[in-house]
Amino acid sequence: MTDAFISLQSIRKTYGPVVAVDNVDLDIAKGSFFSLLGPSGCGKTTLLTMLGGLDKPTAGRIMLDGVDVTSVPSYRRPTNMVFQSYAIFPHLSVGDNVGYGLRRQKLDRAEWQHRVDAMLELVHLKGYGDRQPSQLSGGQMQRVALARALIVQPKVLLLDEPLSALDKRLRQSMQIELRAIQREVGITFVFVTHDQEEALTLSDKIAVMSKGKVLQCCPPTDLYDLPINREVAEFVGEMNLIPGIVKGCTTETVCISMPSFGDQQFPVGGRSFSKGDKVLVAVRPENFEIADGPEGRELTIVNRAYFGTHLHFMMTGEGLETPLTVSVPSAIARAHGKAVNSDRMTIQVVPETAVILPQAG
Amino acid sequence: MRKVRLFYAMIYFIVLYLPIVLIIAFSFNDSVYIAFPLKEFTLRWYQAAMENQQLLSAFSNSMIIAVTTAIFSTFSGLLAAMATTRYRFRGRSTATILLFVPLALPTVVTGVALLSIFMMTGLGLSLGTVILGHLMICTPFSYGVLVSRFEGLSPDFERASMDLGEPPLTTFFRVTLPLALPGLVSSLLLTFTISFDEFILAFFLSSNSPTLPVFMWSQMRFPDRLPLVLALASVVIIVSSILIVISQRLRSKQA
Ligand SMILES: Nc1ncnc2c1ncn2[C@@H]1O[C@H](COP(=O)(O)OP(=O)(O)OP(=O)(O)O)[C@@H](O)[C@H]1O
Ligand SMILES: [Mg+2]
């Protein structure tokens, strides 16, 4: 994978005793929307500023479009950043902010104005050029920051949680716009967020980070359906983890004995197990079925909540450390009216949708 | 309790400002004696001041010293403030403390020390030596004003500028300087005022080219010139107050 557009090789960054980024290897494809997802303090910003040349890695190499840019300063890198704080220059008008990076191109006034206007139009701020930054709303500031970074036509746009300061509705509409703009300009976007939903909807590929390390890097669907370990499973979406022990294994299926659900066969899915392994059967809330078959188990409903399209249940039972979260589509819940409204309900795991994870880590 | 506090505040301000009011009042009084009751209103002391050659040369000395001091102390204060807020280096906190130490020394001690150094090295005394002395006491003030400005400014602005292709030097001129401008003006006004009003160091270091405060002090030996000194003092008081008010306004506005 050395032909990747951006390649981070064994990148490490320490601040005294603090390891902010710990031996990260990442490849990012050209023209893709790539997200760095992780909890606060996991090193996302540090990784992004190293990509932009604003911080130097303690060790490792950064390749961009076939060039080693590790020690190229930010003002000579073909990357631009949208800061978490936006960093709109308060002493310049909106137009001068957007055109800030054009000075080195020595354009004449008309050409400069033309470029700035075109960029303002792209971010739906036509006619805002003469305003002062203090007159802008949060969403508008964010667009100015985006326009200012895009106008110099970088090879890579780095975005540090640009939507986190916006309210939910504005955030959703900006997400759609951001994705549309990315398609329009065709520039590689590296997007930092701690909001997993945002990462799942926007990205072509997501790297999940924790404590300076990249845990998993894959397309959003894989991340949701096939998390590689407990941490990723719990961070992305809601996940029930049911403890169990491997009883036997063939090339196709693995038999797991769960105190709560009894013995059940699961597809191996390319992993290897040996008898006696302690595992976790990871099941999304929507991947349970209401059933009365032999695989089903009767559990106690401790709580139910109605979410319009879905009905959520908290259920406990023998052999379960924490209550299970079960989500049933409203239509199906209506069909099982009696079971749903009683104190106990029989449910079963759909084996094809479950992921078997090692119990440790 | 409220009344007591109000009374206390009144007393405080009266004690603080009464002498100043008296100085201004007597500067318009048509008598060489500083005594009540006040006589006729007159501008003749101001006129006399305008015609006094020694006074005018002292005034120009003071202007030269204050302007130069303001510019250089603001410049070094700016560099120091940028260094301690924008960069992390070994001994950063020690440097911050050392910048303020000159303020803690009694000015007389500083004056004597500088005088002996200048005499010992054969540098002699001139306007330049007064400027050097004033730089010592003004730079900490510049630093203080500018550091508070820089601490309130996110380093992201400069980082954004560099990210947009401007090397450190142009970033300084296009972003750092304009953003620090209110602090710079405030520092210039403040250090100008301090230098213009300073007496002790100027007295030690000015030799035969006195500054305005030194000139005023020398005139005190002649009782009949007292009203002239008062007229001069009134002018200085009013100009200094205006500069300080502007400087404070700029400092509070920037936040
Ligand atoms: N300049 C610095 N000096 C010392 N430690 C730092 C510095 N910058 C970051 N760190 C540390 O490095 C770690 C990673 O920080 P970073 O800002 O990259 O996290 P993040 O993932 O962006 O978090 P958030 O979501 O809160 O923005 C943190 O533990 C932080 O305390
Ligand atoms: Mg961050």
mmCIF file of C-alpha atoms in Angstrom, chain A residues 27-339:
data_model
loop_
_atom_site.group_PDB
_atom_site.id
_atom_site.type_symbol
_atom_site.label_atom_id
_atom_site.label_comp_id
_atom_site.label_asym_id
_atom_site.label_seq_id
_atom_site.Cartn_x
_atom_site.Cartn_y
_atom_site.Cartn_z
ATOM 1 C CA ASP A 27 -2.985 5.052 4.426
ATOM 2 C CA ILE A 28 -5.492 7.456 2.971
ATOM 3 C CA ALA A 29 -6.769 7.166 -0.589
ATOM 4 C CA LYS A 30 -6.885 10.100 -2.994
ATOM 5 C CA GLY A 31 -10.179 11.967 -3.164
ATOM 6 C CA SER A 32 -11.687 10.106 -0.234
ATOM 7 C CA PHE A 33 -13.511 11.361 2.814
ATOM 8 C CA PHE A 34 -11.478 9.942 5.666
ATOM 9 C CA SER A 35 -12.460 10.290 9.314
ATOM 10 C CA LEU A 36 -10.509 10.034 12.530
ATOM 11 C CA LEU A 37 -12.888 8.991 15.242
ATOM 12 C CA GLY A 38 -12.149 8.683 18.920
ATOM 13 C CA PRO A 39 -12.901 9.949 22.402
ATOM 14 C CA SER A 40 -11.558 13.265 23.704
ATOM 15 C CA GLY A 41 -7.807 13.303 24.237
ATOM 16 C CA CYS A 42 -7.058 10.280 22.073
ATOM 17 C CA GLY A 43 -4.702 12.241 19.820
ATOM 18 C CA LYS A 44 -6.920 13.152 16.856
ATOM 19 C CA THR A 45 -5.971 16.824 16.752
ATOM 20 C CA THR A 46 -2.312 16.011 17.241
ATOM 21 C CA LEU A 47 -2.398 13.612 14.311
ATOM 22 C CA LEU A 48 -4.173 16.184 12.158
ATOM 23 C CA THR A 49 -1.788 19.052 12.981
ATOM 24 C CA MET A 50 1.146 16.772 12.149
ATOM 25 C CA LEU A 51 -0.481 16.108 8.769
ATOM 26 C CA GLY A 52 -0.765 19.850 8.273
ATOM 27 C CA GLY A 53 2.820 20.511 9.346
ATOM 28 C CA LEU A 54 1.839 22.622 12.362
ATOM 29 C CA ASP A 55 3.432 20.091 14.687
ATOM 30 C CA LYS A 56 6.416 17.873 14.010
ATOM 31 C CA PRO A 57 6.232 14.159 14.778
ATOM 32 C CA THR A 58 8.695 12.913 17.382
ATOM 33 C CA ALA A 59 9.323 9.940 15.120
ATOM 34 C CA GLY A 60 7.988 8.508 11.880
ATOM 35 C CA ARG A 61 7.438 9.616 8.319
ATOM 36 C CA ILE A 62 4.618 11.349 6.469
ATOM 37 C CA MET A 63 4.326 10.810 2.718
ATOM 38 C CA LEU A 64 1.999 12.969 0.663
ATOM 39 C CA ASP A 65 1.459 12.264 -3.019
ATOM 40 C CA GLY A 66 4.744 10.405 -3.173
ATOM 41 C CA VAL A 67 6.757 13.126 -1.426
ATOM 42 C CA ASP A 68 8.228 12.898 2.058
ATOM 43 C CA VAL A 69 6.770 15.971 3.770
ATOM 44 C CA THR A 70 7.757 15.079 7.335
ATOM 45 C CA SER A 71 9.929 18.158 7.771
ATOM 46 C CA VAL A 72 8.145 20.497 5.333
ATOM 47 C CA PRO A 73 6.676 23.446 7.300
ATOM 48 C CA SER A 74 2.952 24.120 7.114
ATOM 49 C CA TYR A 75 3.331 27.173 4.864
ATOM 50 C CA ARG A 76 4.896 25.023 2.154
ATOM 51 C CA ARG A 77 2.579 22.035 2.472
ATOM 52 C CA PRO A 78 -0.302 21.472 0.062
ATOM 53 C CA THR A 79 -2.618 20.899 3.009
ATOM 54 C CA ASN A 80 -5.048 23.302 4.612
ATOM 55 C CA MET A 81 -6.832 23.119 7.875
ATOM 56 C CA VAL A 82 -10.224 24.113 9.218
ATOM 57 C CA PHE A 83 -9.511 24.736 12.881
ATOM 58 C CA GLN A 84 -11.711 23.521 15.701
ATOM 59 C CA SER A 85 -11.895 27.188 16.790
ATOM 60 C CA TYR A 86 -12.345 28.332 13.141
ATOM 61 C CA ALA A 87 -9.614 30.964 13.757
ATOM 62 C CA ILE A 88 -11.332 33.520 11.516
ATOM 63 C CA PHE A 89 -9.099 36.614 11.586
ATOM 64 C CA PRO A 90 -11.105 39.161 13.566
ATOM 65 C CA HIS A 91 -9.361 42.177 12.014
ATOM 66 C CA LEU A 92 -10.288 41.271 8.441
ATOM 67 C CA SER A 93 -13.611 41.274 6.609
ATOM 68 C CA VAL A 94 -15.167 37.998 5.492
ATOM 69 C CA GLY A 95 -13.889 38.550 1.948
ATOM 70 C CA ASP A 96 -10.339 39.311 3.126
ATOM 71 C CA ASN A 97 -10.448 36.229 5.324
ATOM 72 C CA VAL A 98 -11.457 34.034 2.417
ATOM 73 C CA GLY A 99 -8.849 35.586 0.112
ATOM 74 C CA TYR A 100 -6.086 35.515 2.741
ATOM 75 C CA GLY A 101 -4.143 32.674 1.179
ATOM 76 C CA LEU A 102 -4.217 34.191 -2.318
ATOM 77 C CA ARG A 103 -1.619 36.902 -1.644
ATOM 78 C CA ARG A 104 1.257 34.767 -2.822
ATOM 79 C CA GLN A 105 -0.398 34.208 -6.181
ATOM 80 C CA LYS A 106 -0.135 37.944 -6.975
ATOM 81 C CA LEU A 107 -3.548 38.210 -8.623
ATOM 82 C CA ASP A 108 -4.912 41.540 -9.810
ATOM 83 C CA ARG A 109 -7.811 42.992 -7.879
ATOM 84 C CA ALA A 110 -10.535 41.818 -10.266
ATOM 85 C CA GLU A 111 -9.256 38.250 -10.424
ATOM 86 C CA TRP A 112 -8.864 38.164 -6.650
ATOM 87 C CA GLN A 113 -12.432 39.380 -6.179
ATOM 88 C CA HIS A 114 -13.678 36.855 -8.677
ATOM 89 C CA ARG A 115 -12.019 33.951 -6.873
ATOM 90 C CA VAL A 116 -13.288 35.107 -3.482
ATOM 91 C CA ASP A 117 -16.839 35.565 -4.757
ATOM 92 C CA ALA A 118 -16.833 32.156 -6.404
ATOM 93 C CA MET A 119 -15.681 30.564 -3.163
ATOM 94 C CA LEU A 120 -18.275 32.422 -1.096
ATOM 95 C CA GLU A 121 -20.908 31.167 -3.491
ATOM 96 C CA LEU A 122 -19.719 27.594 -3.081
ATOM 97 C CA VAL A 123 -20.300 27.807 0.669
ATOM 98 C CA HIS A 124 -23.614 29.664 0.229
ATOM 99 C CA LEU A 125 -22.353 32.988 1.574
ATOM 100 C CA LYS A 126 -22.764 35.053 -1.582
ATOM 101 C CA GLY A 127 -22.741 38.762 -0.776
ATOM 102 C CA TYR A 128 -21.212 38.349 2.683
ATOM 103 C CA GLY A 129 -17.750 39.536 1.599
ATOM 104 C CA ASP A 130 -17.953 42.942 3.256
ATOM 105 C CA ARG A 131 -19.236 41.745 6.603
ATOM 106 C CA GLN A 132 -17.108 41.636 9.706
ATOM 107 C CA PRO A 133 -16.533 38.211 11.318
ATOM 108 C CA SER A 134 -18.218 39.381 14.527
ATOM 109 C CA GLN A 135 -21.495 39.646 12.585
ATOM 110 C CA LEU A 136 -21.490 35.968 11.648
ATOM 111 C CA SER A 137 -23.292 33.033 13.227
ATOM 112 C CA GLY A 138 -21.459 29.842 14.159
ATOM 113 C CA GLY A 139 -22.546 28.050 11.015
ATOM 114 C CA GLN A 140 -21.452 30.964 8.840
ATOM 115 C CA MET A 141 -18.057 31.155 10.556
ATOM 116 C CA GLN A 142 -17.591 27.493 9.847
ATOM 117 C CA ARG A 143 -18.308 28.091 6.165
ATOM 118 C CA VAL A 144 -15.905 31.023 6.012
ATOM 119 C CA ALA A 145 -13.210 28.804 7.531
ATOM 120 C CA LEU A 146 -13.998 26.175 4.917
ATOM 121 C CA ALA A 147 -13.909 28.678 2.043
ATOM 122 C CA ARG A 148 -10.649 30.187 3.293
ATOM 123 C CA ALA A 149 -8.998 26.774 3.337
ATOM 124 C CA LEU A 150 -10.416 25.613 0.002
ATOM 125 C CA ILE A 151 -9.560 28.735 -2.009
ATOM 126 C CA VAL A 152 -5.867 27.851 -2.160
ATOM 127 C CA GLN A 153 -6.823 24.503 -3.700
ATOM 128 C CA PRO A 154 -4.996 22.222 -1.303
ATOM 129 C CA LYS A 155 -4.388 18.585 -2.089
ATOM 130 C CA VAL A 156 -5.744 17.683 1.323
ATOM 131 C CA LEU A 157 -8.239 19.479 3.524
ATOM 132 C CA LEU A 158 -7.921 18.829 7.249
ATOM 133 C CA LEU A 159 -11.013 19.433 9.345
ATOM 134 C CA ASP A 160 -10.815 19.428 13.137
ATOM 135 C CA GLU A 161 -14.289 18.803 14.540
ATOM 136 C CA PRO A 162 -15.673 21.636 12.436
ATOM 137 C CA LEU A 163 -19.277 20.841 13.294
ATOM 138 C CA SER A 164 -18.992 20.287 17.028
ATOM 139 C CA ALA A 165 -19.983 23.852 17.947
ATOM 140 C CA LEU A 166 -23.194 23.784 15.939
ATOM 141 C CA ASP A 167 -26.637 22.784 17.129
ATOM 142 C CA LYS A 168 -28.031 19.495 15.964
ATOM 143 C CA ARG A 169 -30.109 20.672 12.998
ATOM 144 C CA LEU A 170 -27.446 22.957 11.603
ATOM 145 C CA ARG A 171 -24.927 20.185 12.100
ATOM 146 C CA GLN A 172 -26.979 17.760 10.042
ATOM 147 C CA SER A 173 -27.456 20.192 7.178
ATOM 148 C CA MET A 174 -23.748 21.111 7.285
ATOM 149 C CA GLN A 175 -22.837 17.424 7.145
ATOM 150 C CA ILE A 176 -24.773 17.026 3.931
ATOM 151 C CA GLU A 177 -23.255 20.212 2.519
ATOM 152 C CA LEU A 178 -19.764 19.210 3.508
ATOM 153 C CA ARG A 179 -20.097 15.910 1.730
ATOM 154 C CA ALA A 180 -21.549 17.654 -1.352
ATOM 155 C CA ILE A 181 -18.674 20.168 -1.386
ATOM 156 C CA GLN A 182 -16.155 17.370 -1.041
ATOM 157 C CA ARG A 183 -17.643 15.610 -4.069
ATOM 158 C CA GLU A 184 -17.682 18.869 -6.008
ATOM 159 C CA VAL A 185 -14.058 19.859 -5.393
ATOM 160 C CA GLY A 186 -12.732 16.299 -5.338
ATOM 161 C CA ILE A 187 -10.165 17.083 -2.652
ATOM 162 C CA THR A 188 -9.140 14.494 -0.077
ATOM 163 C CA PHE A 189 -10.787 15.342 3.249
ATOM 164 C CA VAL A 190 -9.381 14.206 6.572
ATOM 165 C CA PHE A 191 -12.077 14.824 9.114
ATOM 166 C CA VAL A 192 -11.728 14.630 12.877
ATOM 167 C CA THR A 193 -14.741 13.930 15.025
ATOM 168 C CA HIS A 194 -15.716 12.315 18.287
ATOM 169 C CA ASP A 195 -19.263 11.832 17.033
ATOM 170 C CA GLN A 196 -19.568 8.292 15.698
ATOM 171 C CA GLU A 197 -22.854 8.928 13.922
ATOM 172 C CA GLU A 198 -21.255 11.803 12.034
ATOM 173 C CA ALA A 199 -18.299 9.640 11.065
ATOM 174 C CA LEU A 200 -20.552 6.800 9.903
ATOM 175 C CA THR A 201 -22.729 9.010 7.699
ATOM 176 C CA LEU A 202 -19.959 11.065 6.101
ATOM 177 C CA SER A 203 -16.943 8.880 5.593
ATOM 178 C CA ASP A 204 -15.575 6.562 2.976
ATOM 179 C CA LYS A 205 -13.229 5.191 5.575
ATOM 180 C CA ILE A 206 -12.885 5.617 9.323
ATOM 181 C CA ALA A 207 -9.948 5.155 11.645
ATOM 182 C CA VAL A 208 -11.016 4.582 15.235
ATOM 183 C CA MET A 209 -8.455 5.900 17.710
ATOM 184 C CA SER A 210 -7.953 5.356 21.386
ATOM 185 C CA LYS A 211 -5.102 6.505 23.627
ATOM 186 C CA GLY A 212 -2.932 7.532 20.699
ATOM 187 C CA LYS A 213 -3.359 4.290 18.785
ATOM 188 C CA VAL A 214 -5.445 3.391 15.762
ATOM 189 C CA LEU A 215 -7.635 0.423 16.715
ATOM 190 C CA GLN A 216 -9.357 -0.206 13.418
ATOM 191 C CA CYS A 217 -9.364 1.422 9.996
ATOM 192 C CA CYS A 218 -12.088 0.392 7.573
ATOM 193 C CA PRO A 219 -15.256 1.501 5.726
ATOM 194 C CA PRO A 220 -18.178 2.549 7.970
ATOM 195 C CA THR A 221 -20.283 -0.554 7.309
ATOM 196 C CA ASP A 222 -17.451 -2.857 8.344
ATOM 197 C CA LEU A 223 -16.877 -0.787 11.421
ATOM 198 C CA TYR A 224 -20.484 -1.216 12.410
ATOM 199 C CA ASP A 225 -20.887 -4.826 11.416
ATOM 200 C CA LEU A 226 -17.436 -6.224 12.125
ATOM 201 C CA PRO A 227 -15.709 -4.387 14.968
ATOM 202 C CA ILE A 228 -12.377 -6.031 15.720
ATOM 203 C CA ASN A 229 -12.448 -5.731 19.480
ATOM 204 C CA ARG A 230 -14.499 -4.827 22.469
ATOM 205 C CA GLU A 231 -13.368 -1.191 22.571
ATOM 206 C CA VAL A 232 -14.364 -0.490 18.977
ATOM 207 C CA ALA A 233 -17.611 -2.392 19.423
ATOM 208 C CA GLU A 234 -18.574 -0.354 22.432
ATOM 209 C CA PHE A 235 -17.460 2.978 20.973
ATOM 210 C CA VAL A 236 -19.299 2.708 17.662
ATOM 211 C CA GLY A 237 -23.020 2.409 18.118
ATOM 212 C CA GLU A 238 -24.724 0.464 20.866
ATOM 213 C CA MET A 239 -23.553 -3.090 21.407
ATOM 214 C CA ASN A 240 -24.595 -5.935 23.686
ATOM 215 C CA LEU A 241 -21.726 -8.126 24.814
ATOM 216 C CA ILE A 242 -22.800 -11.582 25.888
ATOM 217 C CA PRO A 243 -20.084 -13.671 27.567
ATOM 218 C CA GLY A 244 -19.575 -17.249 26.420
ATOM 219 C CA ILE A 245 -17.090 -20.100 26.040
ATOM 220 C CA VAL A 246 -16.062 -21.865 22.814
ATOM 221 C CA LYS A 247 -17.286 -25.480 22.965
ATOM 222 C CA GLY A 248 -16.150 -26.623 19.578
ATOM 223 C CA CYS A 249 -15.098 -25.372 16.226
ATOM 224 C CA THR A 250 -15.245 -26.521 12.585
ATOM 225 C CA THR A 251 -13.955 -24.677 9.537
ATOM 226 C CA GLU A 252 -17.404 -23.174 9.008
ATOM 227 C CA THR A 253 -18.979 -22.697 12.374
ATOM 228 C CA VAL A 254 -18.059 -22.233 15.963
ATOM 229 C CA CYS A 255 -20.200 -23.460 18.801
ATOM 230 C CA ILE A 256 -20.379 -21.126 21.744
ATOM 231 C CA SER A 257 -21.926 -21.877 25.074
ATOM 232 C CA MET A 258 -23.522 -18.839 26.660
ATOM 233 C CA PRO A 259 -24.913 -19.040 30.205
ATOM 234 C CA SER A 260 -27.746 -16.767 29.126
ATOM 235 C CA PHE A 261 -28.680 -18.234 25.734
ATOM 236 C CA GLY A 262 -27.353 -21.776 25.880
ATOM 237 C CA ASP A 263 -25.316 -23.362 23.121
ATOM 238 C CA GLN A 264 -25.451 -21.825 19.677
ATOM 239 C CA GLN A 265 -23.641 -22.091 16.333
ATOM 240 C CA PHE A 266 -22.084 -18.997 14.759
ATOM 241 C CA PRO A 267 -20.301 -18.504 11.441
ATOM 242 C CA VAL A 268 -16.536 -18.395 11.962
ATOM 243 C CA GLY A 269 -16.064 -15.366 9.720
ATOM 244 C CA GLY A 270 -12.393 -15.916 9.027
ATOM 245 C CA ARG A 271 -11.269 -15.975 12.645
ATOM 246 C CA SER A 272 -9.795 -18.890 14.479
ATOM 247 C CA PHE A 273 -10.966 -20.233 17.820
ATOM 248 C CA SER A 274 -9.916 -23.055 20.034
ATOM 249 C CA LYS A 275 -11.941 -24.953 22.567
ATOM 250 C CA GLY A 276 -12.237 -23.267 25.930
ATOM 251 C CA ASP A 277 -11.625 -19.714 24.653
ATOM 252 C CA LYS A 278 -13.492 -17.092 26.603
ATOM 253 C CA VAL A 279 -15.324 -14.917 24.124
ATOM 254 C CA LEU A 280 -17.933 -12.184 23.875
ATOM 255 C CA VAL A 281 -20.814 -12.522 21.489
ATOM 256 C CA ALA A 282 -21.428 -8.984 20.262
ATOM 257 C CA VAL A 283 -24.987 -8.325 19.139
ATOM 258 C CA ARG A 284 -26.468 -4.996 18.019
ATOM 259 C CA PRO A 285 -29.803 -4.151 19.693
ATOM 260 C CA GLU A 286 -31.627 -4.516 16.392
ATOM 261 C CA ASN A 287 -30.188 -7.985 15.786
ATOM 262 C CA PHE A 288 -32.389 -9.853 18.250
ATOM 263 C CA GLU A 289 -35.581 -11.545 17.202
ATOM 264 C CA ILE A 290 -38.722 -12.191 19.144
ATOM 265 C CA ALA A 291 -39.133 -15.983 19.025
ATOM 266 C CA ASP A 292 -40.399 -19.081 20.760
ATOM 267 C CA GLY A 293 -38.046 -21.589 19.130
ATOM 268 C CA PRO A 294 -35.497 -23.740 20.969
ATOM 269 C CA GLU A 295 -32.760 -21.084 20.557
ATOM 270 C CA GLY A 296 -34.880 -18.476 22.281
ATOM 271 C CA ARG A 297 -34.612 -17.511 25.924
ATOM 272 C CA GLU A 298 -37.190 -15.968 28.144
ATOM 273 C CA LEU A 299 -35.834 -12.769 29.731
ATOM 274 C CA THR A 300 -37.333 -10.221 32.091
ATOM 275 C CA ILE A 301 -38.237 -6.814 30.726
ATOM 276 C CA VAL A 302 -37.027 -4.191 33.183
ATOM 277 C CA ASN A 303 -37.685 -1.138 31.081
ATOM 278 C CA ARG A 304 -39.241 -0.201 27.762
ATOM 279 C CA ALA A 305 -39.056 2.997 25.783
ATOM 280 C CA TYR A 306 -40.893 3.998 22.643
ATOM 281 C CA PHE A 307 -38.858 5.731 19.910
ATOM 282 C CA GLY A 308 -41.426 6.065 17.151
ATOM 283 C CA THR A 309 -39.915 3.706 14.614
ATOM 284 C CA HIS A 310 -38.592 1.371 17.282
ATOM 285 C CA LEU A 311 -39.349 0.033 20.688
ATOM 286 C CA HIS A 312 -36.411 -0.351 23.062
ATOM 287 C CA PHE A 313 -36.269 -2.899 25.853
ATOM 288 C CA MET A 314 -33.857 -3.340 28.713
ATOM 289 C CA MET A 315 -33.833 -7.019 29.586
ATOM 290 C CA THR A 316 -32.152 -9.071 32.261
ATOM 291 C CA GLY A 317 -31.772 -12.752 32.696
ATOM 292 C CA GLU A 318 -29.656 -15.506 34.126
ATOM 293 C CA GLY A 319 -25.978 -15.345 33.204
ATOM 294 C CA LEU A 320 -26.055 -11.741 32.019
ATOM 295 C CA GLU A 321 -23.712 -9.270 33.765
ATOM 296 C CA THR A 322 -25.372 -6.190 32.330
ATOM 297 C CA PRO A 323 -28.916 -5.819 30.989
ATOM 298 C CA LEU A 324 -29.359 -6.330 27.245
ATOM 299 C CA THR A 325 -30.641 -3.540 25.048
ATOM 300 C CA VAL A 326 -33.052 -4.890 22.485
ATOM 301 C CA SER A 327 -34.574 -2.820 19.727
ATOM 302 C CA VAL A 328 -37.659 -4.036 17.906
ATOM 303 C CA PRO A 329 -39.243 -2.258 14.935
ATOM 304 C CA SER A 330 -42.654 -0.900 15.888
ATOM 305 C CA ALA A 331 -44.458 -2.929 13.222
ATOM 306 C CA ILE A 332 -43.044 -6.194 14.549
ATOM 307 C CA ALA A 333 -43.745 -5.161 18.117
ATOM 308 C CA ARG A 334 -47.387 -4.641 17.182
ATOM 309 C CA ALA A 335 -47.581 -8.132 15.678
ATOM 310 C CA HIS A 336 -46.232 -9.553 18.968
ATOM 311 C CA GLY A 337 -48.481 -7.338 21.052
ATOM 312 C CA LYS A 338 -48.962 -9.869 23.839
ATOM 313 C CA ALA A 339 -45.301 -10.747 24.373
#
